[in-house]
Amino acid sequence: MLATFSLALPPVSKYNPRMPTDHCCEQPPAELAVAIEEFNQGLFFECHETLEELWMAEPRPIRHLYQGILQIGVAFHHLKRARYRPVCTLLVRGSGYLEPFSPDCMGVNVNYLLDSAARCLAEVERLGPENLRQFDWSLIPRLEMSSHIDRQKE
């Protein structure tokens, strides 16, 4: 029997314990906008490279926002190669990193990305490893950064 990865994440994910998200109202770094553009163009490996630099250089908890987006992008990179297990694992793990930053952070609609990742995971699991090449690529989210950052969170 095929293991299912669609496990409900607990309110505090084991990948990212509840942490302060007060940096969400800061102006996002330019590299985040570059990574989102790469993500939207389907350049998931390049998105990974851009976010990895940002993530590795950032000592504050906001680094987990970058790591979550990175891992979801890497999941889609593996999806292009029909690698079932890494797709499932990275969609779940990336969502775990993003969950504390919901509903939005640094202008990124985190809720939308989490919902999209969950829909993609459900479709991947429905298809299973043998039919992964039939994945409906229209399910891949298109990320946008809002120009207005909600200052009321400060």
Short mmCIF file of C-alpha atoms in Angstrom, two decimals:
data_model
loop_
_atom_site.label_atom_id
_atom_site.label_comp_id
_atom_site.label_asym_id
_atom_site.label_seq_id
_atom_site.Cartn_x
_atom_site.Cartn_y
_atom_site.Cartn_z
CA MET A 1 0.00 0.00 0.00
CA LEU A 2 1.25 3.46 -0.90
CA ALA A 3 2.04 5.75 2.02
CA THR A 4 0.09 8.97 2.02
CA PHE A 5 1.82 12.26 2.72
CA SER A 6 -1.32 14.38 3.13
CA LEU A 7 -1.06 14.53 6.85
CA ALA A 8 -2.56 17.53 8.54
CA LEU A 9 0.23 19.66 9.89
CA PRO A 10 -0.11 20.39 13.59
CA PRO A 11 -0.50 24.04 14.59
CA VAL A 12 3.20 24.01 15.41
CA SER A 13 5.03 22.12 12.73
CA LYS A 14 7.98 19.95 13.69
CA TYR A 15 9.86 21.67 10.86
CA ASN A 16 9.32 25.15 12.17
CA PRO A 17 8.32 25.71 15.78
CA ARG A 18 6.06 28.71 16.38
CA MET A 19 8.33 31.72 16.22
CA PRO A 20 8.06 35.47 16.05
CA THR A 21 7.02 36.71 12.64
CA ASP A 22 7.51 40.40 13.35
CA HIS A 23 9.88 40.67 10.38
CA CYS A 24 6.96 40.02 8.02
CA CYS A 25 6.20 43.74 7.84
CA GLU A 26 9.69 44.63 6.69
CA GLN A 27 10.43 45.56 3.11
CA PRO A 28 11.29 42.29 1.34
CA PRO A 29 14.82 41.88 0.01
CA ALA A 30 15.20 42.30 -3.77
CA GLU A 31 16.32 38.66 -4.04
CA LEU A 32 12.89 37.52 -2.87
CA ALA A 33 11.24 39.26 -5.82
CA VAL A 34 13.83 37.68 -8.15
CA ALA A 35 13.14 34.22 -6.69
CA ILE A 36 9.38 34.66 -7.07
CA GLU A 37 9.83 35.63 -10.72
CA GLU A 38 12.00 32.55 -11.25
CA PHE A 39 9.37 30.41 -9.51
CA ASN A 40 6.64 31.84 -11.75
CA GLN A 41 8.69 31.12 -14.87
CA GLY A 42 9.07 27.49 -13.80
CA LEU A 43 12.77 28.01 -13.13
CA PHE A 44 12.60 26.09 -9.89
CA PHE A 45 16.30 25.22 -9.70
CA GLU A 46 17.24 28.87 -10.20
CA CYS A 47 14.65 29.90 -7.62
CA HIS A 48 16.28 27.44 -5.22
CA GLU A 49 19.71 28.96 -5.83
CA THR A 50 18.45 32.51 -5.27
CA LEU A 51 16.55 31.65 -2.09
CA GLU A 52 19.31 29.46 -0.72
CA GLU A 53 21.70 32.41 -0.72
CA LEU A 54 19.10 34.55 1.02
CA TRP A 55 18.17 31.83 3.50
CA MET A 56 21.76 30.96 4.41
CA ALA A 57 22.70 34.61 5.00
CA GLU A 58 19.67 35.40 7.18
CA PRO A 59 20.09 34.64 10.90
CA ARG A 60 16.56 35.71 11.95
CA PRO A 61 13.47 33.48 11.92
CA ILE A 62 12.31 35.08 8.64
CA ARG A 63 14.80 32.74 7.00
CA HIS A 64 12.19 29.99 7.31
CA LEU A 65 9.86 31.90 4.97
CA TYR A 66 12.58 31.72 2.32
CA GLN A 67 13.23 28.06 3.15
CA GLY A 68 9.55 27.16 2.80
CA ILE A 69 9.21 28.81 -0.61
CA LEU A 70 12.50 27.19 -1.63
CA GLN A 71 11.32 23.70 -0.67
CA ILE A 72 8.00 24.02 -2.47
CA GLY A 73 9.88 25.18 -5.56
CA VAL A 74 12.26 22.23 -5.29
CA ALA A 75 9.23 19.93 -5.02
CA PHE A 76 8.06 21.23 -8.40
CA HIS A 77 11.58 20.76 -9.79
CA HIS A 78 11.34 17.09 -8.76
CA LEU A 79 7.83 16.92 -10.20
CA LYS A 80 9.25 17.81 -13.62
CA ARG A 81 11.39 14.68 -13.28
CA ALA A 82 8.49 12.55 -11.97
CA ARG A 83 10.17 11.85 -8.61
CA TYR A 84 7.20 11.00 -6.46
CA ARG A 85 8.66 10.71 -2.96
CA PRO A 86 10.74 13.95 -3.00
CA VAL A 87 7.74 15.86 -4.38
CA CYS A 88 5.52 14.72 -1.54
CA THR A 89 8.16 15.16 1.15
CA LEU A 90 9.14 18.66 0.06
CA LEU A 91 5.56 19.90 -0.34
CA VAL A 92 4.81 18.81 3.22
CA ARG A 93 8.08 20.09 4.67
CA GLY A 94 7.94 23.41 2.79
CA SER A 95 4.38 23.95 4.00
CA GLY A 96 5.55 23.30 7.55
CA TYR A 97 8.13 26.04 7.26
CA LEU A 98 5.59 28.47 5.79
CA GLU A 99 2.69 27.85 8.16
CA PRO A 100 3.83 30.25 10.93
CA PHE A 101 4.01 33.08 8.37
CA SER A 102 0.37 32.75 7.33
CA PRO A 103 -1.66 34.60 6.13
CA ASP A 104 1.00 36.76 4.48
CA CYS A 105 4.56 37.85 5.04
CA MET A 106 6.77 40.38 3.26
CA GLY A 107 4.04 40.85 0.68
CA VAL A 108 3.84 37.12 -0.13
CA ASN A 109 0.36 35.59 0.13
CA VAL A 110 1.43 32.62 2.24
CA ASN A 111 -2.13 31.26 2.59
CA TYR A 112 -2.44 31.03 -1.18
CA LEU A 113 0.88 29.18 -1.46
CA LEU A 114 -0.11 26.77 1.33
CA ASP A 115 -3.49 26.08 -0.28
CA SER A 116 -1.88 25.58 -3.68
CA ALA A 117 0.77 23.24 -2.27
CA ALA A 118 -1.97 21.19 -0.59
CA ARG A 119 -3.93 20.94 -3.88
CA CYS A 120 -0.77 19.89 -5.73
CA LEU A 121 0.04 17.29 -3.09
CA ALA A 122 -3.47 15.87 -3.27
CA GLU A 123 -3.19 15.59 -7.06
CA VAL A 124 0.27 13.99 -6.86
CA GLU A 125 -1.01 11.43 -4.37
CA ARG A 126 -4.10 10.76 -6.49
CA LEU A 127 -1.90 10.10 -9.53
CA GLY A 128 0.65 8.03 -7.64
CA PRO A 129 4.23 7.44 -8.81
CA GLU A 130 3.24 5.55 -11.96
CA ASN A 131 1.07 8.36 -13.39
CA LEU A 132 2.98 11.41 -12.18
CA ARG A 133 3.71 12.60 -15.72
CA GLN A 134 -0.04 13.24 -16.10
CA PHE A 135 0.10 16.00 -13.47
CA ASP A 136 -2.00 19.06 -14.33
CA TRP A 137 0.59 21.85 -14.41
CA SER A 138 -2.12 24.49 -14.22
CA LEU A 139 -2.26 23.66 -10.49
CA ILE A 140 1.20 25.17 -9.93
CA PRO A 141 0.66 28.52 -8.23
CA ARG A 142 1.73 31.82 -9.66
CA LEU A 143 3.14 33.85 -6.79
CA GLU A 144 2.76 37.58 -6.51
CA MET A 145 4.17 40.05 -4.07
CA SER A 146 1.84 42.80 -2.95
CA SER A 147 3.21 46.29 -3.07
CA HIS A 148 1.49 47.09 0.21
CA ILE A 149 2.77 45.47 3.38
CA ASP A 150 0.31 45.39 6.26
CA ARG A 151 1.93 47.58 8.91
CA GLN A 152 -0.71 46.70 11.50
CA LYS A 153 1.16 43.51 12.31
CA GLU A 154 4.04 45.46 13.87
#
